[in-house]
XYZ file of C-alpha atoms in Angstrom:
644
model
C 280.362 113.559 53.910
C 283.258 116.361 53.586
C 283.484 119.612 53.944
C 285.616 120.071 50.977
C 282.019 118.910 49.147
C 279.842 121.347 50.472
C 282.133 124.437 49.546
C 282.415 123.635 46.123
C 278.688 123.319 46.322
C 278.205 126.714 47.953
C 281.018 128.130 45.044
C 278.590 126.536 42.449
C 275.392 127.951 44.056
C 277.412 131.668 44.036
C 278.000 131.179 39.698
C 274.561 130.230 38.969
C 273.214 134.183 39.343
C 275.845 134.974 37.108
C 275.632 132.147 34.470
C 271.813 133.231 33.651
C 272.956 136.926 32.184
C 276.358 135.487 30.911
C 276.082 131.827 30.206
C 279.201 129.893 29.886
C 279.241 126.610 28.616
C 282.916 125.775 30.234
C 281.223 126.443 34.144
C 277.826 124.770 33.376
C 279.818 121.569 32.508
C 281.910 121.846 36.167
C 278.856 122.061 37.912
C 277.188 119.303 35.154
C 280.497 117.051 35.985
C 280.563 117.707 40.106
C 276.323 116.959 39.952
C 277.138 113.528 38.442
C 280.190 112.510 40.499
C 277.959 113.236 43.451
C 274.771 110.950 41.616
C 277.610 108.147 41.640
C 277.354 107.828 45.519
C 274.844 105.252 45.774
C 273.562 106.674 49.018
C 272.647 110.068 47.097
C 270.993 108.715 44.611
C 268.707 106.614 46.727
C 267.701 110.059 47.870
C 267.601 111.610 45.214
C 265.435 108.846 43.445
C 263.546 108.091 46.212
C 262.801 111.992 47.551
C 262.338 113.539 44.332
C 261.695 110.354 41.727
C 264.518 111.210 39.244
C 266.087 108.028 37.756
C 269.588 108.248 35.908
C 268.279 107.612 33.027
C 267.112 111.365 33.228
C 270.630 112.690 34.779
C 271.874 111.857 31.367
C 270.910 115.514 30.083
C 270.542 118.413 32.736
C 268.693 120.221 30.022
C 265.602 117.327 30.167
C 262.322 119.346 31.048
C 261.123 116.575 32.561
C 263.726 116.315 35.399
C 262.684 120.135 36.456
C 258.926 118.240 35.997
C 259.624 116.065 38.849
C 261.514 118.807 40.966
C 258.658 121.037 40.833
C 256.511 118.215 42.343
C 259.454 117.752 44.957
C 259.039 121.273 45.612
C 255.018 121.026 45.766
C 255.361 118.177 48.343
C 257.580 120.634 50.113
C 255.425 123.539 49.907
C 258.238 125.547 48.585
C 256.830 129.216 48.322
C 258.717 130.128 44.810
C 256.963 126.910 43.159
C 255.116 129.476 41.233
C 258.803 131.208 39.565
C 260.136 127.766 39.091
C 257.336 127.175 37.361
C 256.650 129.904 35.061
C 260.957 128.654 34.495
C 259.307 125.204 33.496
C 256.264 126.897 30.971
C 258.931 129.464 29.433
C 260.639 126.898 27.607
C 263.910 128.775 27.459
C 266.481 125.902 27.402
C 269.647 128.241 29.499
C 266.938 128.917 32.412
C 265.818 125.613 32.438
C 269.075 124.186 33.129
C 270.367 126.736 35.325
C 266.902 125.913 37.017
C 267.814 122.192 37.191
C 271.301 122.751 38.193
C 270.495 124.515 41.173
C 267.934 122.874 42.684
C 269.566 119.593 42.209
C 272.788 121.723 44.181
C 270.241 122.635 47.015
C 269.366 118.996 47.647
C 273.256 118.079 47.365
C 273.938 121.012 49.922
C 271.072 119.917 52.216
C 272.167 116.130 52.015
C 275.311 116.869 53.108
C 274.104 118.741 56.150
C 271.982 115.960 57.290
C 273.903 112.702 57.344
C 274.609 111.306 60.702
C 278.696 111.722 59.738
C 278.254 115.479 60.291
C 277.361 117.306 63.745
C 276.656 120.523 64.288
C 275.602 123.267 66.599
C 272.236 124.637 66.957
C 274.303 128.214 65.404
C 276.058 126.496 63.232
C 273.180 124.816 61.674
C 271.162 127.929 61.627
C 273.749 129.796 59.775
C 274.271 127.150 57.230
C 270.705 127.474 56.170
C 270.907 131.561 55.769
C 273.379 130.860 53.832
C 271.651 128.751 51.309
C 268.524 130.927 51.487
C 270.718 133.814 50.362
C 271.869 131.996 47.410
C 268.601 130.848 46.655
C 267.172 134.255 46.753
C 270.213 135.682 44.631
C 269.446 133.645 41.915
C 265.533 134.493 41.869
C 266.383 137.998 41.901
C 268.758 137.254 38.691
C 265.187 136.228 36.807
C 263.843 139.566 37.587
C 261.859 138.760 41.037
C 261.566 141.346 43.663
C 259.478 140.268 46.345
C 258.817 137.523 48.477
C 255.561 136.204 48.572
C 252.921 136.148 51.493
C 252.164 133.094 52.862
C 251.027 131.217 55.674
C 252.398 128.174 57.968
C 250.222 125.691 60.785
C 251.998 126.974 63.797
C 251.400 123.168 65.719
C 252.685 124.876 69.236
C 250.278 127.442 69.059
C 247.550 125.740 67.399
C 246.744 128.377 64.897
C 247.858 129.594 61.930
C 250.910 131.886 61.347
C 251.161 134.825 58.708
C 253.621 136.030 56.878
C 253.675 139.527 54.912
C 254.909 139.874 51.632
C 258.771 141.221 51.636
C 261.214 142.850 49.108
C 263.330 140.461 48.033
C 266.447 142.545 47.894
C 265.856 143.980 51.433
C 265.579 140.019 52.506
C 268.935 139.442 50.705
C 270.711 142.176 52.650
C 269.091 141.295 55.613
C 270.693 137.302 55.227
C 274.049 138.967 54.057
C 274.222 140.503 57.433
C 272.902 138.468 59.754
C 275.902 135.834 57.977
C 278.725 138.628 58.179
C 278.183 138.480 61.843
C 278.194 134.687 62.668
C 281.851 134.532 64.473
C 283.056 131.124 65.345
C 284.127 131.138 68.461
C 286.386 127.605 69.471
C 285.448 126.444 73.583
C 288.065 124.745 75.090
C 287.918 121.196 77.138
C 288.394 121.993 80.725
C 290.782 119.635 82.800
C 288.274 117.983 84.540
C 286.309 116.702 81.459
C 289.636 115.725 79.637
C 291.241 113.657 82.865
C 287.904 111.832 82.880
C 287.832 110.743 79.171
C 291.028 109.888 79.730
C 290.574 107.616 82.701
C 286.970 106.439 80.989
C 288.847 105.002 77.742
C 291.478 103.617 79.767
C 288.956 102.018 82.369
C 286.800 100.661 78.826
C 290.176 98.944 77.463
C 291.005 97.119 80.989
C 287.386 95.895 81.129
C 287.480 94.810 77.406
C 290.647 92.675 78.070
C 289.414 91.119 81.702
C 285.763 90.370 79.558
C 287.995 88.191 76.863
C 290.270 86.427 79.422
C 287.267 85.636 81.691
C 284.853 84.780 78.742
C 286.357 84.244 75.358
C 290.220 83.155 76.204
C 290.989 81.071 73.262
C 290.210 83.949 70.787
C 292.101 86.550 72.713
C 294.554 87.241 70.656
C 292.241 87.563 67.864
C 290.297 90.192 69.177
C 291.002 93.620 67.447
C 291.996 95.576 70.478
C 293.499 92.886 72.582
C 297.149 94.297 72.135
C 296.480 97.503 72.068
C 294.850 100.087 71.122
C 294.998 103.512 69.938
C 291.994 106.184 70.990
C 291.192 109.523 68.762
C 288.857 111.808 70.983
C 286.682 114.460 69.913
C 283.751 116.640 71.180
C 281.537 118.415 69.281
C 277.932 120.276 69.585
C 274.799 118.790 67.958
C 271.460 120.384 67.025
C 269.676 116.967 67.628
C 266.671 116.537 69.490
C 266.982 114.106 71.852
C 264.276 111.736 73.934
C 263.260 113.261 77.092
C 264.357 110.090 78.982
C 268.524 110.826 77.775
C 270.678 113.333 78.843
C 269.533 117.009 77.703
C 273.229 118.091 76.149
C 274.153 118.984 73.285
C 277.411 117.856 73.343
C 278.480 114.436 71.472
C 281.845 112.888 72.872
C 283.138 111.057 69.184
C 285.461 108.400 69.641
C 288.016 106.571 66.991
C 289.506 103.209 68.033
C 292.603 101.928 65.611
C 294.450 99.051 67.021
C 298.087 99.000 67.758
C 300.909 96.061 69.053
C 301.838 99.009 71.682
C 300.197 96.743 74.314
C 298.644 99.681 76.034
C 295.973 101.957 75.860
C 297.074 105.249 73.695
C 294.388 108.024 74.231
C 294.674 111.614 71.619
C 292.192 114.251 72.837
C 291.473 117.438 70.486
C 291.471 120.098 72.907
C 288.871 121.882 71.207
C 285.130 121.775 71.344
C 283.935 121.723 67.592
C 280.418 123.290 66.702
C 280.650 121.378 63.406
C 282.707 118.497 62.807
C 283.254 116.096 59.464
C 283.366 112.901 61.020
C 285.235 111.394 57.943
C 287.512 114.452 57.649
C 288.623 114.512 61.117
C 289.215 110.442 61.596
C 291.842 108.379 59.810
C 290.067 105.543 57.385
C 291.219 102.703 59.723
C 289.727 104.331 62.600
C 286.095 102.432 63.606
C 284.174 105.558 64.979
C 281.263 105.828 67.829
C 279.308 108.706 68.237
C 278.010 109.579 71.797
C 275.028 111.851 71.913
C 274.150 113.800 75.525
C 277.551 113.766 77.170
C 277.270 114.488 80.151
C 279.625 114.307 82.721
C 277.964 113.908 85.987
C 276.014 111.752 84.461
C 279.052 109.847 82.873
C 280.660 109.910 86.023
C 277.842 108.524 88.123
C 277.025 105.830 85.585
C 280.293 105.152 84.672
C 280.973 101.394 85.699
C 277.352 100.735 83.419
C 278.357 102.780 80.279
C 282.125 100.948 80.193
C 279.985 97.275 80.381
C 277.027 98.242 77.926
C 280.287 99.412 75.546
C 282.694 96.663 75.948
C 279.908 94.131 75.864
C 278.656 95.972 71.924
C 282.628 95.726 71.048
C 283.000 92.057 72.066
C 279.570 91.240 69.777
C 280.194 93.177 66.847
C 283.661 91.930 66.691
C 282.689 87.867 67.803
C 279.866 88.006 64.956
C 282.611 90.039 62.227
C 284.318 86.435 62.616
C 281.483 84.487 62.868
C 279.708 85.766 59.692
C 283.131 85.019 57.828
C 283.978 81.684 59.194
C 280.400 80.295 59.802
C 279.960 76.921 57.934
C 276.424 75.748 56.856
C 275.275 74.059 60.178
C 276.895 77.541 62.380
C 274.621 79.532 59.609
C 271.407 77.507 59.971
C 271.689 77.248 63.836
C 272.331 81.590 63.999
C 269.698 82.133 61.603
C 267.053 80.191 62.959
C 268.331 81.543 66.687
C 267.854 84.875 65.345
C 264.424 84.553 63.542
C 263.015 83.332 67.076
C 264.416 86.315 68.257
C 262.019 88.301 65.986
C 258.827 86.437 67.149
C 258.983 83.741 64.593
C 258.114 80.155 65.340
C 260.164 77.336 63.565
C 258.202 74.135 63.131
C 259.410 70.702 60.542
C 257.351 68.361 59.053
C 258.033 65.453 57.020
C 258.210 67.573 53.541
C 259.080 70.683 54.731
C 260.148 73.689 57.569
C 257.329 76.346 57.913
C 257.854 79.964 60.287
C 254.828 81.138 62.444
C 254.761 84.854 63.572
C 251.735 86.458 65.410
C 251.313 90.102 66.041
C 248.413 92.267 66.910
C 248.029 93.839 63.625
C 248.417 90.931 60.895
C 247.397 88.092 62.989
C 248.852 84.802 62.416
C 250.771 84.654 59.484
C 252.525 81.136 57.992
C 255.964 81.068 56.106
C 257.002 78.091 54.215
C 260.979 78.705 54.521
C 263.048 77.559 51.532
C 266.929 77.856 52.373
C 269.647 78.367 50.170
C 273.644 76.852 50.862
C 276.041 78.455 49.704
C 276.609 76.662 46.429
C 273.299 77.652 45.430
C 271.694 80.973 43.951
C 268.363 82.051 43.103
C 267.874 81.848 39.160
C 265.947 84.605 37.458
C 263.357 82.053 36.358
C 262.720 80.988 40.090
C 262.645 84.825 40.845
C 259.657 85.111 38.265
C 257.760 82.073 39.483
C 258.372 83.069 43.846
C 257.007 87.030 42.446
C 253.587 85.370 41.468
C 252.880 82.996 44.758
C 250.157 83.475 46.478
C 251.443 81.889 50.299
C 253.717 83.251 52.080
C 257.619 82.350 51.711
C 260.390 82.826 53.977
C 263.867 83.082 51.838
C 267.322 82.451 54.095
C 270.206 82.243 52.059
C 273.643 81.488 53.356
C 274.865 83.089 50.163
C 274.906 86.761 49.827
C 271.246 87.592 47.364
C 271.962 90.622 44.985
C 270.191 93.865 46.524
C 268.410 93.938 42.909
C 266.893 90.232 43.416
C 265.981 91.085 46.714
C 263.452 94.265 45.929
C 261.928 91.976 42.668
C 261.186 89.241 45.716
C 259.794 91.739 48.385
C 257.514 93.654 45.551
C 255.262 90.394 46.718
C 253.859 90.982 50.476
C 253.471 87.379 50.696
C 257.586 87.007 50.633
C 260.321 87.574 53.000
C 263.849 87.105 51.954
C 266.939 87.082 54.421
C 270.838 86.331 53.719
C 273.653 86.286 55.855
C 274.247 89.905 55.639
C 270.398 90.300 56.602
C 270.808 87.697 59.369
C 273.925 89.885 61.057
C 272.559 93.512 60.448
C 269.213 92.257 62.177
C 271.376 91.483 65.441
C 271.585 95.367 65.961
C 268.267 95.148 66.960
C 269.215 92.984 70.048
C 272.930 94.348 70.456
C 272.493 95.638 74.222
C 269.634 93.252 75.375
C 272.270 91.039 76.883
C 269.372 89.087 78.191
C 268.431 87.535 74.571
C 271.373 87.883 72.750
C 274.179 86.254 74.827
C 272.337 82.440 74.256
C 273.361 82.885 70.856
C 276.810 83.873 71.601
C 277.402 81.486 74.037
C 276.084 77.930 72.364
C 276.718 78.690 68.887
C 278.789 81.844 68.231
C 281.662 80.781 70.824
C 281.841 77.433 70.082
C 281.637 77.423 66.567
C 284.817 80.172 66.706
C 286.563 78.082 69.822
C 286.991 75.261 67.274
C 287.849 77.075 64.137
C 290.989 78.760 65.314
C 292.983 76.961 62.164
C 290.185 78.776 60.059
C 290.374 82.085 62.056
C 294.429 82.882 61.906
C 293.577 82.122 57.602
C 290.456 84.610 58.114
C 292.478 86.957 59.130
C 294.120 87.300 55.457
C 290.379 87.184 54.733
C 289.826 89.945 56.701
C 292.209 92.080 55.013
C 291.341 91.114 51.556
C 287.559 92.401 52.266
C 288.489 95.293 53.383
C 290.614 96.023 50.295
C 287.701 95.445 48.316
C 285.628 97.420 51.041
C 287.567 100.343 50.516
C 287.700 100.281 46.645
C 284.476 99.563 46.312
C 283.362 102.833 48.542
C 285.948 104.880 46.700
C 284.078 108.105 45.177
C 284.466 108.001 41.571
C 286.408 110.731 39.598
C 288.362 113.595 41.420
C 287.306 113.770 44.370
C 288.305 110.159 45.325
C 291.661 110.073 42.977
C 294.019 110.162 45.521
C 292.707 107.491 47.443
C 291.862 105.034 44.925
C 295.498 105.557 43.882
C 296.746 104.332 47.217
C 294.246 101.542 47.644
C 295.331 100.459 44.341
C 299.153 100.014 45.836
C 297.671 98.363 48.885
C 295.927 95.751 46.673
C 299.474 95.411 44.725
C 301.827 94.676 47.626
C 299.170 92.450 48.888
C 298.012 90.294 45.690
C 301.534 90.214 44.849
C 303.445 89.452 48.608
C 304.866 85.901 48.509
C 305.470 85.664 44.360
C 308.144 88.059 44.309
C 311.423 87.303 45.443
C 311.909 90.837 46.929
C 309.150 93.231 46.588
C 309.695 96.636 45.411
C 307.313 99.018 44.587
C 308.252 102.707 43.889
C 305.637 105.544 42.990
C 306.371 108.341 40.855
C 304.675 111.520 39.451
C 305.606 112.481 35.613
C 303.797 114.426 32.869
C 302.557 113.708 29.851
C 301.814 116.609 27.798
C 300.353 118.674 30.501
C 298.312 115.686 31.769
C 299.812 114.847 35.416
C 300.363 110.863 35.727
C 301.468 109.192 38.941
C 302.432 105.547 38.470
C 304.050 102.757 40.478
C 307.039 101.031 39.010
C 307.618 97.319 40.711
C 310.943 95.261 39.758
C 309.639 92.255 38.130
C 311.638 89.502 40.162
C 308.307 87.323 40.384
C 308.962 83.835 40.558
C 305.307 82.426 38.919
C 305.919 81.179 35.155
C 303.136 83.975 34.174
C 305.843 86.766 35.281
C 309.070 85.273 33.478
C 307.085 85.237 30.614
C 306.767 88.945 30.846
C 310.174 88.918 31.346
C 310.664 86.721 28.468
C 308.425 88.041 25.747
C 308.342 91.777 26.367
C 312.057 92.771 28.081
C 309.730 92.787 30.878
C 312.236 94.543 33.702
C 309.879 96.685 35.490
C 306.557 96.717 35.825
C 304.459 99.808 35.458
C 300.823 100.330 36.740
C 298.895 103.607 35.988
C 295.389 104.185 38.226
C 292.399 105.943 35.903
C 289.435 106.617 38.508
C 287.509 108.086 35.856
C 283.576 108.375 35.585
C 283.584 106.749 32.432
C 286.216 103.959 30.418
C 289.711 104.975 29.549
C 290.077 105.753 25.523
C 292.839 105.281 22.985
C 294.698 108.499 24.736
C 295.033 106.311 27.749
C 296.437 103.118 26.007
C 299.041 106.521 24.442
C 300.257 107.528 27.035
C 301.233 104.023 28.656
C 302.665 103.026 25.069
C 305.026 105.942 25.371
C 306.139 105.057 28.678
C 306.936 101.428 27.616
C 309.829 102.553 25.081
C 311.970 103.232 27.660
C 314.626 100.474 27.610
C 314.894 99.934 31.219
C 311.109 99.782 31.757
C 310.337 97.015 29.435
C 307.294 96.474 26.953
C 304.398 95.344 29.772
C 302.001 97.505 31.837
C 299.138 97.346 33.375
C 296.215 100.154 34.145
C 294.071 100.123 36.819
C 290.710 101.787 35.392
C 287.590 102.041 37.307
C 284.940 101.859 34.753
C 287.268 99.498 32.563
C 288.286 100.486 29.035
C 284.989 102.602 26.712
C 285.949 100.383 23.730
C 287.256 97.070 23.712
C 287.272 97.099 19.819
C 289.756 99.961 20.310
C 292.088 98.513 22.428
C 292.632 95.160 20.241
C 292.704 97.596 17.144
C 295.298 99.757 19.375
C 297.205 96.506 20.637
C 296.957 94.664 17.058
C 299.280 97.802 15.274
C 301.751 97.512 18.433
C 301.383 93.422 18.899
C 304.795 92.423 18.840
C 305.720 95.636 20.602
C 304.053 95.804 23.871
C 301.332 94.036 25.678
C 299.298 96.611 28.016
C 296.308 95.051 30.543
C 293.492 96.962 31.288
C 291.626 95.938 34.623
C 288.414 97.237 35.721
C 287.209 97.344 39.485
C 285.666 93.703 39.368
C 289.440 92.620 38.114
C 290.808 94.179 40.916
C 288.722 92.725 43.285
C 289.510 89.246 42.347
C 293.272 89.940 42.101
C 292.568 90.532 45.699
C 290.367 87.400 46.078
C 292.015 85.117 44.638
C 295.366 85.924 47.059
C 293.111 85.352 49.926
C 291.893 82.052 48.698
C 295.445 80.843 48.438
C 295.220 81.572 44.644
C 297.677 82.422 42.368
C 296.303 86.632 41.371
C 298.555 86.432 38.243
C 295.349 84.080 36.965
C 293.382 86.875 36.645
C 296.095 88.901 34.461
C 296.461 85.469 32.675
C 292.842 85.301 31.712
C 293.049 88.912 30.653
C 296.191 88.147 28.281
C 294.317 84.946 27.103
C 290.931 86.894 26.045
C 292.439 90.355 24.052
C 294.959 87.726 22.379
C 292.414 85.724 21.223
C 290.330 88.545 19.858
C 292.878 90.189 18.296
């Protein structure tokens, strides 16, 4: 989560006041446009959905009484103490205030979502003035529909055992009150003392030594596939934290926050910020490539008495995590069945085969016995929405493990029966969090099939390693926000994916970016010299003067239109250029009918590609299978000609 998100939500929260006595269509549609680039991060809408029990469907109009419906019940559930204005909002029927209604209390949950994700920490202070703040705009915008006091009302003290009262207050009074109390919050930056800094430094240093003598002693054929065997580059921060912690940790509210990014430096690089943060971004103040680790109750006594134990319990998590990364991507069917079934007796199941099939026992105190039949799925197979019906309506109890990766979507229609349990790969992995520091039961796994499987693989591990970059290409698309917020870096994902779908089919690679404008509309493009040596590129060259080719990135919300397809057009009659391009659009194009109508007028003219996020992905794909990418744009050229 970003800072630069919550202060446009805190600008937002300021207008809405204002928008009820002078309602202006242009605003309303910002805050409509930020709501919904915000509803396209999937992990917002599953709280969103499952908190307050809107579905998009609703999100299409912020003017839909029955979203405010389901808010007021959010709010009941809450035991919000202005349910009763919200309401009277609700039974007025007035479309403006019912929007404006909408609007901000969808903005409160945004705002309060963004304060409690474990990528933000926070001081006690901090975190207390954050909330004044949103009370205060809160409170300004119920004293824009005319209310002037704050209702009495009564909360179950648990500490005290009794109930506590409130008395009724003047809303106005409460408002400068807040106003103050926020005027006087001064941030004021601590400074890491010597002694704490010379120890992180020699702790990080100490962790890398042990993490290299752990992979020559136990893992030496794979050293040099380790991530930070040759170096490795250390981004330090410490910053406060309101959490509660168990009484059994350290009592501090200090979190030391780590970023590892490996380097060929063959040394240990350690960057400490020499300030101590009482809020901190974690994916503002870490580069993308950095792998983070948060440390709550630092303490440095503690750290220092303990230290030899803290370095092993973190190397040993580093070595795992990075010995199953490989495993899950190299693992062939026998690796997968061995790890799964290792890992389901680690979760108290018992494996047992008969002639006709495998069944899985688990016992526990509450459900008793229970019996799984287990039906396993290889990799070429997938679960066909006819078998998804027909496992939904069983009556004994299944146990699903698929090798292949099961659709999220299949997954909830199988677990809506109690009687089924369905695990992939992914599942398999994820669930070895569980056991990541119980050395005890975990390292059996690692040592007879993990290790071995990996020790002979290395052909398939140096190829993985192109692997490895090609998923997190698609990783990082994939998690790229949609719209403006995540323009910039969809743009330069988009060049990463060129240079590396295209590396190896161009004689030289060149790839230049450049800004220009289109009638006040700001384009950056990439311009690569076409000196690609695959038959599909000479035919470019060929059939459309094909010089250059240009790209163009649209990370809209929505399908590019016929302006789009203009603009590129009108690029393409420069001589030099050539008549080809391609545009990288993230929802695709709105109208396919549009583009052959556009492409049918300009047919013998120009020939321009449009590739949505799934094409992208397999331009990406198909270079890490060894696959020529220029298939994909083949297959593209192949369909729009034919339906022209």
């Amino acid at each position: 989560m970003k800072y630069s998100i919550l202060t446009l939500v805190m600008q937002y929260l300021s207008e809405i006041p204002k928008l009820r006595s002078d309602y202006d269509e242009q605003k309303v549609h910002a805050i409509e446009s930020f709501i919904n680039e915000r509803i396209e991060n999937p992990i917002f809408y599953d709280y969103l959905h499952s908190s307050v029990g809107i579905d998009m469907s609703l999100l299409e109009n912020f003017g839909d009484k029955e979203i405010l419906k389901n808010l007021l019940n959010y709010s009941h559930k809450t035991r919000d103490i202005f349910l009763y204005i919200d309401s009277q909002v609700y039974q007025s029927g007035i479309s403006p205030n019912i929007k404006l209604t909408i609007l901000r209390k969808i903005l409160e949950l945004i705002y309060t979502f963004s304060l409690t994700q474990k990528s933000v920490l926070m001081s006690a202070e901090a975190w207390d003035y954050y909330q004044k703040v949103l009370r205060r705009y809160i409170l300004m915008d119920y004293s824009s529909c005319g209310v002037q006091e704050i209702p009495p009302y009564r909360i179950w003290d648990k500490r005290q055992n009794s109930m506590k009262n409130f008395a009724a207050k003047t809303l106005q009074d409460e408002i400068e009150k807040l106003s103050y109390s926020i005027s006087q919050f001064k941030y004021n930056p601590k400074k890491i003392d010597v002694e704490t800094k010379q120890f992180i430094e020699a702790y990080i240093s100490n962790w890398w030594n042990n993490y290299r003598g752990v992979i020559e002693t136990r893992y030496p054929l794979l050293a040099n596939h380790f991530q930070y065997y040759s170096g490795v580059q250390v981004h330090v921060f410490l910053s406060e934290s309101n959490m509660g912690l168990p009484t059994n940790f350290a009592q501090t509210n200090i979190c030391l926050c780590t970023g590892k990014q490996k380097s060929t430096s063959g040394g240990c690089e350690v960057v400490i910020d020499q300030e101590i943060k009482s809020i901190i971004f974690i994916e503002d103040s870490f580069d993308e490539q950095d792998k983070v680790w948060v440390d709550l109750g630092f303490d440095l006594d503690l750290y220092r008495k303990d230290e030899r134990d803290i370095e092993k319990s973190t190397v040993y998590g580093d070595l795992v995590n990075e010995l199953l990364t490989v495993f899950y991507r190299t693992a062939d069917s026998i690796a997968f069945r061995d790890f799964s079934d290792g890992v389901l007796k680690l979760e108290g199941f018992n494996l047992l085969s008969f002639a006709d099939k495998e069944v899985a026992i688990k016992s526990d105190f509450i459900s008793g016995k229970q019996q799984y039949e287990i039906l396993r799925l290889n990799k070429e197979e997938k679960l066909e929405p006819k078998d998804v019906e027909k496992y939904t309506k069983i009556k004994h109890g299944i146990l699903i493990i698929g090798e292949p990766i099961i659709p999220d979507a299949t997954k909830k229609q199988l677990r809506s029966n109690p009687n089924i349990i369905v695990k992939d790969f992914n599942d398999i992995i994820s669930h070895m969090d569980n056991y990541m520091f119980d050395k005890s039961r975990i390292q059996p796994l690692i040592d007879k099939i993990v290790y071995p499987h990996l020790s002979n693989s290395l052909p398939a591990i140096v190829t993985d390693l192109s692997r490895f970059k090609a998923e997190k290409l698609i990783e990082q698309l994939k998690e790229c926000p949609v719209g403006k917020e995540g323009w910039r870096q969809f743009e330069n994902i988009c060049l990463d994916i060129l240079k590396y779908a295209l590396k190896g089919t161009f004689a030289n690679l060149l790839v230049k970016s450049q800004a220009r404008n289109d009638n006040g509309t700001d384009i950056r493009d990439f311009i690569i010299a076409n000196n690609g040596t695959s038959l599909f590129w000479q035919d470019m060259k060929y059939m459309y003067d094909c010089n250059n080719i240009v790209v163009e990135c649209k990370n809209y919300s929505e399908g590019i239109g016929n302006g789009e397809l203009r603009q590129m057009s009108d690029y393409l009659e420069k001589e030099a250029i050539g008549r080809f391009g391609l545009i990288f659009s993230r929802k695709g194009i709105k109208d396919s009918a549009k583009q052959i109508e556009y492409l049918s007028i300009n047919r013998t003219k120009k020939l321009i590609l449009v590739l949505k996020e799934e094409d992208i992905c397999d331009l990406v794909r198909k270079k890490s299978n060894g696959e020529n990418p220029e298939d994909i744009l083949e297959a593209l050229k192949f369909n729009l000609e034919t339906l022209i």
